[in-house]
Amino acid sequence: MRELTFQEVESVDGAVTQSDVISTNLAIIGIGAGAIFAGMTAPAWGPIALIGLSVAVTGTYVYEQLR
């Protein structure tokens, strides 16, 4: 094991990237849509909340990329 340099420490952002979060949210939405198409019932606000979360995370990712 080696010691990290100062530049390497500064470049560490975290274990999960925004693109990972976006992919996860899109997968959750896909699972929810699949459940609905399979005939399972869900409250009306469930899919709306998941879509809202995905839009919020996507907006954050785009904002960070434009900075």
PDB file of N, CA, C and O in Angstrom, chain B, residues numbered from 101:
ATOM      1  N   MET B 101       0.837  -1.164   0.000  1.00  0.00           N
ATOM      2  CA  MET B 101       0.000   0.000   0.000  1.00  0.00           C
ATOM      3  C   MET B 101       0.891   1.240   0.000  1.00  0.00           C
ATOM      4  O   MET B 101       1.912   1.281   0.686  1.00  0.00           O
ATOM      5  N   ARG B 102       0.494   2.250  -0.778  1.00  0.00           N
ATOM      6  CA  ARG B 102       1.314   3.457  -0.829  1.00  0.00           C
ATOM      7  C   ARG B 102       0.538   4.647  -0.295  1.00  0.00           C
ATOM      8  O   ARG B 102      -0.691   4.623  -0.232  1.00  0.00           O
ATOM      9  N   GLU B 103       1.256   5.676   0.085  1.00  0.00           N
ATOM     10  CA  GLU B 103       0.643   6.900   0.588  1.00  0.00           C
ATOM     11  C   GLU B 103       0.215   7.779  -0.583  1.00  0.00           C
ATOM     12  O   GLU B 103       0.940   7.901  -1.570  1.00  0.00           O
ATOM     13  N   LEU B 104      -0.970   8.395  -0.471  1.00  0.00           N
ATOM     14  CA  LEU B 104      -1.471   9.258  -1.536  1.00  0.00           C
ATOM     15  C   LEU B 104      -0.773  10.608  -1.511  1.00  0.00           C
ATOM     16  O   LEU B 104      -0.393  11.117  -0.456  1.00  0.00           O
ATOM     17  N   THR B 105      -0.615  11.175  -2.704  1.00  0.00           N
ATOM     18  CA  THR B 105      -0.064  12.528  -2.788  1.00  0.00           C
ATOM     19  C   THR B 105      -1.174  13.536  -2.492  1.00  0.00           C
ATOM     20  O   THR B 105      -2.351  13.175  -2.459  1.00  0.00           O
ATOM     21  N   PHE B 106      -0.803  14.792  -2.278  1.00  0.00           N
ATOM     22  CA  PHE B 106      -1.779  15.838  -1.996  1.00  0.00           C
ATOM     23  C   PHE B 106      -2.746  16.006  -3.157  1.00  0.00           C
ATOM     24  O   PHE B 106      -3.941  16.205  -2.937  1.00  0.00           O
ATOM     25  N   GLN B 107      -2.254  15.930  -4.388  1.00  0.00           N
ATOM     26  CA  GLN B 107      -3.117  16.069  -5.560  1.00  0.00           C
ATOM     27  C   GLN B 107      -4.120  14.918  -5.652  1.00  0.00           C
ATOM     28  O   GLN B 107      -5.272  15.133  -6.028  1.00  0.00           O
ATOM     29  N   GLU B 108      -3.699  13.714  -5.317  1.00  0.00           N
ATOM     30  CA  GLU B 108      -4.603  12.573  -5.340  1.00  0.00           C
ATOM     31  C   GLU B 108      -5.691  12.698  -4.277  1.00  0.00           C
ATOM     32  O   GLU B 108      -6.844  12.342  -4.519  1.00  0.00           O
ATOM     33  N   VAL B 109      -5.330  13.198  -3.116  1.00  0.00           N
ATOM     34  CA  VAL B 109      -6.308  13.390  -2.055  1.00  0.00           C
ATOM     35  C   VAL B 109      -7.334  14.438  -2.465  1.00  0.00           C
ATOM     36  O   VAL B 109      -8.524  14.269  -2.199  1.00  0.00           O
ATOM     37  N   GLU B 110      -6.897  15.515  -3.105  1.00  0.00           N
ATOM     38  CA  GLU B 110      -7.809  16.562  -3.552  1.00  0.00           C
ATOM     39  C   GLU B 110      -8.788  16.067  -4.617  1.00  0.00           C
ATOM     40  O   GLU B 110      -9.913  16.561  -4.690  1.00  0.00           O
ATOM     41  N   SER B 111      -8.384  15.111  -5.436  1.00  0.00           N
ATOM     42  CA  SER B 111      -9.231  14.654  -6.530  1.00  0.00           C
ATOM     43  C   SER B 111     -10.269  13.625  -6.099  1.00  0.00           C
ATOM     44  O   SER B 111     -11.123  13.254  -6.906  1.00  0.00           O
ATOM     45  N   VAL B 112     -10.226  13.154  -4.860  1.00  0.00           N
ATOM     46  CA  VAL B 112     -11.194  12.171  -4.385  1.00  0.00           C
ATOM     47  C   VAL B 112     -12.546  12.853  -4.204  1.00  0.00           C
ATOM     48  O   VAL B 112     -12.658  13.839  -3.476  1.00  0.00           O
ATOM     49  N   ASP B 113     -13.576  12.322  -4.874  1.00  0.00           N
ATOM     50  CA  ASP B 113     -14.913  12.893  -4.801  1.00  0.00           C
ATOM     51  C   ASP B 113     -15.852  12.070  -3.932  1.00  0.00           C
ATOM     52  O   ASP B 113     -16.808  12.618  -3.383  1.00  0.00           O
ATOM     53  N   GLY B 114     -15.618  10.823  -3.796  1.00  0.00           N
ATOM     54  CA  GLY B 114     -16.517   9.951  -3.040  1.00  0.00           C
ATOM     55  C   GLY B 114     -16.664   8.617  -3.741  1.00  0.00           C
ATOM     56  O   GLY B 114     -16.121   8.404  -4.825  1.00  0.00           O
ATOM     57  N   ALA B 115     -17.395   7.738  -3.120  1.00  0.00           N
ATOM     58  CA  ALA B 115     -17.521   6.386  -3.646  1.00  0.00           C
ATOM     59  C   ALA B 115     -18.573   6.273  -4.745  1.00  0.00           C
ATOM     60  O   ALA B 115     -18.483   5.388  -5.595  1.00  0.00           O
ATOM     61  N   VAL B 116     -19.571   7.160  -4.738  1.00  0.00           N
ATOM     62  CA  VAL B 116     -20.667   7.088  -5.698  1.00  0.00           C
ATOM     63  C   VAL B 116     -20.689   8.370  -6.509  1.00  0.00           C
ATOM     64  O   VAL B 116     -20.691   9.465  -5.949  1.00  0.00           O
ATOM     65  N   THR B 117     -20.704   8.235  -7.823  1.00  0.00           N
ATOM     66  CA  THR B 117     -20.759   9.411  -8.688  1.00  0.00           C
ATOM     67  C   THR B 117     -22.209   9.773  -8.985  1.00  0.00           C
ATOM     68  O   THR B 117     -23.117   8.972  -8.763  1.00  0.00           O
ATOM     69  N   GLN B 118     -22.416  10.972  -9.484  1.00  0.00           N
ATOM     70  CA  GLN B 118     -23.752  11.401  -9.855  1.00  0.00           C
ATOM     71  C   GLN B 118     -24.322  10.505 -10.951  1.00  0.00           C
ATOM     72  O   GLN B 118     -25.513  10.194 -10.942  1.00  0.00           O
ATOM     73  N   SER B 119     -23.489  10.094 -11.881  1.00  0.00           N
ATOM     74  CA  SER B 119     -23.997   9.223 -12.949  1.00  0.00           C
ATOM     75  C   SER B 119     -24.447   7.877 -12.395  1.00  0.00           C
ATOM     76  O   SER B 119     -25.384   7.278 -12.923  1.00  0.00           O
ATOM     77  N   ASP B 120     -23.798   7.393 -11.342  1.00  0.00           N
ATOM     78  CA  ASP B 120     -24.258   6.164 -10.690  1.00  0.00           C
ATOM     79  C   ASP B 120     -25.632   6.363 -10.063  1.00  0.00           C
ATOM     80  O   ASP B 120     -26.496   5.491 -10.151  1.00  0.00           O
ATOM     81  N   VAL B 121     -25.826   7.516  -9.431  1.00  0.00           N
ATOM     82  CA  VAL B 121     -27.114   7.803  -8.801  1.00  0.00           C
ATOM     83  C   VAL B 121     -28.212   7.923  -9.854  1.00  0.00           C
ATOM     84  O   VAL B 121     -29.323   7.428  -9.661  1.00  0.00           O
ATOM     85  N   ILE B 122     -27.898   8.581 -10.964  1.00  0.00           N
ATOM     86  CA  ILE B 122     -28.879   8.712 -12.039  1.00  0.00           C
ATOM     87  C   ILE B 122     -29.261   7.333 -12.575  1.00  0.00           C
ATOM     88  O   ILE B 122     -30.443   7.048 -12.772  1.00  0.00           O
ATOM     89  N   SER B 123     -28.289   6.497 -12.806  1.00  0.00           N
ATOM     90  CA  SER B 123     -28.568   5.145 -13.307  1.00  0.00           C
ATOM     91  C   SER B 123     -29.431   4.365 -12.322  1.00  0.00           C
ATOM     92  O   SER B 123     -30.347   3.647 -12.722  1.00  0.00           O
ATOM     93  N   THR B 124     -29.135   4.509 -11.038  1.00  0.00           N
ATOM     94  CA  THR B 124     -29.910   3.810 -10.017  1.00  0.00           C
ATOM     95  C   THR B 124     -31.353   4.290 -10.000  1.00  0.00           C
ATOM     96  O   THR B 124     -32.278   3.482  -9.918  1.00  0.00           O
ATOM     97  N   ASN B 125     -31.548   5.604 -10.079  1.00  0.00           N
ATOM     98  CA  ASN B 125     -32.915   6.135 -10.079  1.00  0.00           C
ATOM     99  C   ASN B 125     -33.683   5.701 -11.313  1.00  0.00           C
ATOM    100  O   ASN B 125     -34.869   5.383 -11.226  1.00  0.00           O
ATOM    101  N   LEU B 126     -33.031   5.684 -12.445  1.00  0.00           N
ATOM    102  CA  LEU B 126     -33.704   5.225 -13.657  1.00  0.00           C
ATOM    103  C   LEU B 126     -34.072   3.749 -13.556  1.00  0.00           C
ATOM    104  O   LEU B 126     -35.120   3.331 -14.049  1.00  0.00           O
ATOM    105  N   ALA B 127     -33.218   2.968 -12.924  1.00  0.00           N
ATOM    106  CA  ALA B 127     -33.530   1.553 -12.718  1.00  0.00           C
ATOM    107  C   ALA B 127     -34.726   1.392 -11.791  1.00  0.00           C
ATOM    108  O   ALA B 127     -35.577   0.535 -12.029  1.00  0.00           O
ATOM    109  N   ILE B 128     -34.806   2.201 -10.739  1.00  0.00           N
ATOM    110  CA  ILE B 128     -35.936   2.144  -9.814  1.00  0.00           C
ATOM    111  C   ILE B 128     -37.228   2.497 -10.549  1.00  0.00           C
ATOM    112  O   ILE B 128     -38.256   1.851 -10.349  1.00  0.00           O
ATOM    113  N   ILE B 129     -37.171   3.516 -11.394  1.00  0.00           N
ATOM    114  CA  ILE B 129     -38.352   3.889 -12.174  1.00  0.00           C
ATOM    115  C   ILE B 129     -38.755   2.742 -13.099  1.00  0.00           C
ATOM    116  O   ILE B 129     -39.940   2.445 -13.243  1.00  0.00           O
ATOM    117  N   GLY B 130     -37.774   2.102 -13.721  1.00  0.00           N
ATOM    118  CA  GLY B 130     -38.062   0.953 -14.581  1.00  0.00           C
ATOM    119  C   GLY B 130     -38.706  -0.188 -13.821  1.00  0.00           C
ATOM    120  O   GLY B 130     -39.613  -0.843 -14.335  1.00  0.00           O
ATOM    121  N   ILE B 131     -38.252  -0.433 -12.611  1.00  0.00           N
ATOM    122  CA  ILE B 131     -38.849  -1.484 -11.783  1.00  0.00           C
ATOM    123  C   ILE B 131     -40.288  -1.122 -11.431  1.00  0.00           C
ATOM    124  O   ILE B 131     -41.180  -1.969 -11.477  1.00  0.00           O
ATOM    125  N   GLY B 132     -40.504   0.149 -11.077  1.00  0.00           N
ATOM    126  CA  GLY B 132     -41.860   0.590 -10.753  1.00  0.00           C
ATOM    127  C   GLY B 132     -42.797   0.472 -11.949  1.00  0.00           C
ATOM    128  O   GLY B 132     -43.938   0.030 -11.813  1.00  0.00           O
ATOM    129  N   ALA B 133     -42.310   0.867 -13.117  1.00  0.00           N
ATOM    130  CA  ALA B 133     -43.132   0.762 -14.327  1.00  0.00           C
ATOM    131  C   ALA B 133     -43.414  -0.700 -14.649  1.00  0.00           C
ATOM    132  O   ALA B 133     -44.529  -1.046 -15.039  1.00  0.00           O
ATOM    133  N   GLY B 134     -42.427  -1.545 -14.489  1.00  0.00           N
ATOM    134  CA  GLY B 134     -42.630  -2.972 -14.722  1.00  0.00           C
ATOM    135  C   GLY B 134     -43.659  -3.565 -13.779  1.00  0.00           C
ATOM    136  O   GLY B 134     -44.465  -4.405 -14.181  1.00  0.00           O
ATOM    137  N   ALA B 135     -43.634  -3.130 -12.517  1.00  0.00           N
ATOM    138  CA  ALA B 135     -44.613  -3.619 -11.545  1.00  0.00           C
ATOM    139  C   ALA B 135     -46.023  -3.179 -11.925  1.00  0.00           C
ATOM    140  O   ALA B 135     -46.977  -3.947 -11.801  1.00  0.00           O
ATOM    141  N   ILE B 136     -46.147  -1.941 -12.387  1.00  0.00           N
ATOM    142  CA  ILE B 136     -47.462  -1.448 -12.800  1.00  0.00           C
ATOM    143  C   ILE B 136     -47.967  -2.229 -14.011  1.00  0.00           C
ATOM    144  O   ILE B 136     -49.129  -2.634 -14.049  1.00  0.00           O
ATOM    145  N   PHE B 137     -47.097  -2.442 -14.998  1.00  0.00           N
ATOM    146  CA  PHE B 137     -47.496  -3.193 -16.185  1.00  0.00           C
ATOM    147  C   PHE B 137     -47.823  -4.644 -15.858  1.00  0.00           C
ATOM    148  O   PHE B 137     -48.610  -5.280 -16.560  1.00  0.00           O
ATOM    149  N   ALA B 138     -47.223  -5.165 -14.798  1.00  0.00           N
ATOM    150  CA  ALA B 138     -47.508  -6.544 -14.396  1.00  0.00           C
ATOM    151  C   ALA B 138     -48.830  -6.656 -13.649  1.00  0.00           C
ATOM    152  O   ALA B 138     -49.290  -7.760 -13.355  1.00  0.00           O
ATOM    153  N   GLY B 139     -49.438  -5.518 -13.343  1.00  0.00           N
ATOM    154  CA  GLY B 139     -50.742  -5.546 -12.691  1.00  0.00           C
ATOM    155  C   GLY B 139     -50.720  -5.219 -11.217  1.00  0.00           C
ATOM    156  O   GLY B 139     -51.769  -5.243 -10.574  1.00  0.00           O
ATOM    157  N   MET B 140     -49.573  -4.917 -10.661  1.00  0.00           N
ATOM    158  CA  MET B 140     -49.503  -4.539  -9.253  1.00  0.00           C
ATOM    159  C   MET B 140     -50.012  -3.108  -9.101  1.00  0.00           C
ATOM    160  O   MET B 140     -49.786  -2.266  -9.971  1.00  0.00           O
ATOM    161  N   THR B 141     -50.686  -2.844  -8.012  1.00  0.00           N
ATOM    162  CA  THR B 141     -51.186  -1.495  -7.778  1.00  0.00           C
ATOM    163  C   THR B 141     -50.208  -0.742  -6.883  1.00  0.00           C
ATOM    164  O   THR B 141     -49.548  -1.327  -6.024  1.00  0.00           O
ATOM    165  N   ALA B 142     -50.134   0.549  -7.100  1.00  0.00           N
ATOM    166  CA  ALA B 142     -49.278   1.416  -6.300  1.00  0.00           C
ATOM    167  C   ALA B 142     -49.985   2.749  -6.133  1.00  0.00           C
ATOM    168  O   ALA B 142     -50.795   3.133  -6.976  1.00  0.00           O
ATOM    169  N   PRO B 143     -49.684   3.459  -5.047  1.00  0.00           N
ATOM    170  CA  PRO B 143     -50.289   4.777  -4.899  1.00  0.00           C
ATOM    171  C   PRO B 143     -49.855   5.686  -6.052  1.00  0.00           C
ATOM    172  O   PRO B 143     -48.751   5.550  -6.578  1.00  0.00           O
ATOM    173  N   ALA B 144     -50.730   6.608  -6.435  1.00  0.00           N
ATOM    174  CA  ALA B 144     -50.436   7.481  -7.579  1.00  0.00           C
ATOM    175  C   ALA B 144     -49.201   8.331  -7.345  1.00  0.00           C
ATOM    176  O   ALA B 144     -48.498   8.663  -8.299  1.00  0.00           O
ATOM    177  N   TRP B 145     -48.918   8.688  -6.112  1.00  0.00           N
ATOM    178  CA  TRP B 145     -47.771   9.551  -5.842  1.00  0.00           C
ATOM    179  C   TRP B 145     -46.444   8.792  -5.906  1.00  0.00           C
ATOM    180  O   TRP B 145     -45.391   9.426  -5.979  1.00  0.00           O
ATOM    181  N   GLY B 146     -46.459   7.480  -5.880  1.00  0.00           N
ATOM    182  CA  GLY B 146     -45.216   6.699  -5.910  1.00  0.00           C
ATOM    183  C   GLY B 146     -44.398   6.930  -7.165  1.00  0.00           C
ATOM    184  O   GLY B 146     -43.240   7.336  -7.070  1.00  0.00           O
ATOM    185  N   PRO B 147     -44.968   6.683  -8.351  1.00  0.00           N
ATOM    186  CA  PRO B 147     -44.209   6.935  -9.573  1.00  0.00           C
ATOM    187  C   PRO B 147     -43.857   8.414  -9.764  1.00  0.00           C
ATOM    188  O   PRO B 147     -42.793   8.745 -10.287  1.00  0.00           O
ATOM    189  N   ILE B 148     -44.757   9.291  -9.335  1.00  0.00           N
ATOM    190  CA  ILE B 148     -44.485  10.729  -9.464  1.00  0.00           C
ATOM    191  C   ILE B 148     -43.286  11.118  -8.599  1.00  0.00           C
ATOM    192  O   ILE B 148     -42.444  11.907  -9.027  1.00  0.00           O
ATOM    193  N   ALA B 149     -43.208  10.573  -7.396  1.00  0.00           N
ATOM    194  CA  ALA B 149     -42.081  10.863  -6.510  1.00  0.00           C
ATOM    195  C   ALA B 149     -40.772  10.338  -7.090  1.00  0.00           C
ATOM    196  O   ALA B 149     -39.749  11.019  -7.021  1.00  0.00           O
ATOM    197  N   LEU B 150     -40.792   9.138  -7.659  1.00  0.00           N
ATOM    198  CA  LEU B 150     -39.579   8.579  -8.250  1.00  0.00           C
ATOM    199  C   LEU B 150     -39.118   9.393  -9.453  1.00  0.00           C
ATOM    200  O   LEU B 150     -37.920   9.620  -9.622  1.00  0.00           O
ATOM    201  N   ILE B 151     -40.055   9.834 -10.292  1.00  0.00           N
ATOM    202  CA  ILE B 151     -39.699  10.654 -11.443  1.00  0.00           C
ATOM    203  C   ILE B 151     -39.143  11.994 -10.980  1.00  0.00           C
ATOM    204  O   ILE B 151     -38.164  12.488 -11.540  1.00  0.00           O
ATOM    205  N   GLY B 152     -39.767  12.590  -9.955  1.00  0.00           N
ATOM    206  CA  GLY B 152     -39.266  13.850  -9.411  1.00  0.00           C
ATOM    207  C   GLY B 152     -37.853  13.718  -8.862  1.00  0.00           C
ATOM    208  O   GLY B 152     -37.023  14.606  -9.055  1.00  0.00           O
ATOM    209  N   LEU B 153     -37.580  12.616  -8.181  1.00  0.00           N
ATOM    210  CA  LEU B 153     -36.244  12.379  -7.656  1.00  0.00           C
ATOM    211  C   LEU B 153     -35.235  12.232  -8.786  1.00  0.00           C
ATOM    212  O   LEU B 153     -34.129  12.768  -8.707  1.00  0.00           O
ATOM    213  N   SER B 154     -35.606  11.521  -9.819  1.00  0.00           N
ATOM    214  CA  SER B 154     -34.714  11.349 -10.964  1.00  0.00           C
ATOM    215  C   SER B 154     -34.422  12.678 -11.647  1.00  0.00           C
ATOM    216  O   SER B 154     -33.281  12.948 -12.022  1.00  0.00           O
ATOM    217  N   VAL B 155     -35.452  13.512 -11.811  1.00  0.00           N
ATOM    218  CA  VAL B 155     -35.254  14.830 -12.426  1.00  0.00           C
ATOM    219  C   VAL B 155     -34.337  15.689 -11.560  1.00  0.00           C
ATOM    220  O   VAL B 155     -33.472  16.392 -12.084  1.00  0.00           O
ATOM    221  N   ALA B 156     -34.517  15.640 -10.249  1.00  0.00           N
ATOM    222  CA  ALA B 156     -33.676  16.431  -9.348  1.00  0.00           C
ATOM    223  C   ALA B 156     -32.214  15.998  -9.421  1.00  0.00           C
ATOM    224  O   ALA B 156     -31.312  16.835  -9.473  1.00  0.00           O
ATOM    225  N   VAL B 157     -31.990  14.695  -9.423  1.00  0.00           N
ATOM    226  CA  VAL B 157     -30.610  14.201  -9.482  1.00  0.00           C
ATOM    227  C   VAL B 157     -29.986  14.516 -10.842  1.00  0.00           C
ATOM    228  O   VAL B 157     -28.821  14.903 -10.921  1.00  0.00           O
ATOM    229  N   THR B 158     -30.765  14.348 -11.906  1.00  0.00           N
ATOM    230  CA  THR B 158     -30.260  14.669 -13.237  1.00  0.00           C
ATOM    231  C   THR B 158     -29.914  16.152 -13.338  1.00  0.00           C
ATOM    232  O   THR B 158     -28.885  16.514 -13.909  1.00  0.00           O
ATOM    233  N   GLY B 159     -30.770  17.007 -12.786  1.00  0.00           N
ATOM    234  CA  GLY B 159     -30.491  18.438 -12.780  1.00  0.00           C
ATOM    235  C   GLY B 159     -29.222  18.777 -12.024  1.00  0.00           C
ATOM    236  O   GLY B 159     -28.452  19.640 -12.447  1.00  0.00           O
ATOM    237  N   THR B 160     -29.001  18.100 -10.905  1.00  0.00           N
ATOM    238  CA  THR B 160     -27.774  18.310 -10.131  1.00  0.00           C
ATOM    239  C   THR B 160     -26.555  17.900 -10.936  1.00  0.00           C
ATOM    240  O   THR B 160     -25.544  18.602 -10.946  1.00  0.00           O
ATOM    241  N   TYR B 161     -26.650  16.762 -11.610  1.00  0.00           N
ATOM    242  CA  TYR B 161     -25.525  16.278 -12.411  1.00  0.00           C
ATOM    243  C   TYR B 161     -25.205  17.260 -13.541  1.00  0.00           C
ATOM    244  O   TYR B 161     -24.040  17.581 -13.776  1.00  0.00           O
ATOM    245  N   VAL B 162     -26.234  17.733 -14.236  1.00  0.00           N
ATOM    246  CA  VAL B 162     -26.028  18.684 -15.331  1.00  0.00           C
ATOM    247  C   VAL B 162     -25.437  19.983 -14.794  1.00  0.00           C
ATOM    248  O   VAL B 162     -24.529  20.548 -15.404  1.00  0.00           O
ATOM    249  N   TYR B 163     -25.937  20.454 -13.669  1.00  0.00           N
ATOM    250  CA  TYR B 163     -25.412  21.684 -13.054  1.00  0.00           C
ATOM    251  C   TYR B 163     -23.926  21.545 -12.736  1.00  0.00           C
ATOM    252  O   TYR B 163     -23.140  22.451 -13.013  1.00  0.00           O
ATOM    253  N   GLU B 164     -23.541  20.399 -12.148  1.00  0.00           N
ATOM    254  CA  GLU B 164     -22.135  20.180 -11.809  1.00  0.00           C
ATOM    255  C   GLU B 164     -21.249  20.105 -13.052  1.00  0.00           C
ATOM    256  O   GLU B 164     -20.100  20.545 -13.026  1.00  0.00           O
ATOM    257  N   GLN B 165     -21.784  19.549 -14.137  1.00  0.00           N
ATOM    258  CA  GLN B 165     -21.003  19.448 -15.365  1.00  0.00           C
ATOM    259  C   GLN B 165     -20.801  20.804 -16.028  1.00  0.00           C
ATOM    260  O   GLN B 165     -19.787  21.024 -16.690  1.00  0.00           O
ATOM    261  N   LEU B 166     -21.763  21.722 -15.855  1.00  0.00           N
ATOM    262  CA  LEU B 166     -21.667  23.036 -16.486  1.00  0.00           C
ATOM    263  C   LEU B 166     -20.831  24.011 -15.672  1.00  0.00           C
ATOM    264  O   LEU B 166     -20.459  25.065 -16.187  1.00  0.00           O
ATOM    265  N   ARG B 167     -20.525  23.699 -14.433  1.00  0.00           N
ATOM    266  CA  ARG B 167     -19.723  24.610 -13.603  1.00  0.00           C
ATOM    267  C   ARG B 167     -18.303  24.637 -14.016  1.00  0.00           C
ATOM    268  O   ARG B 167     -17.500  25.353 -13.418  1.00  0.00           O
TER     269      ARG B 167
END
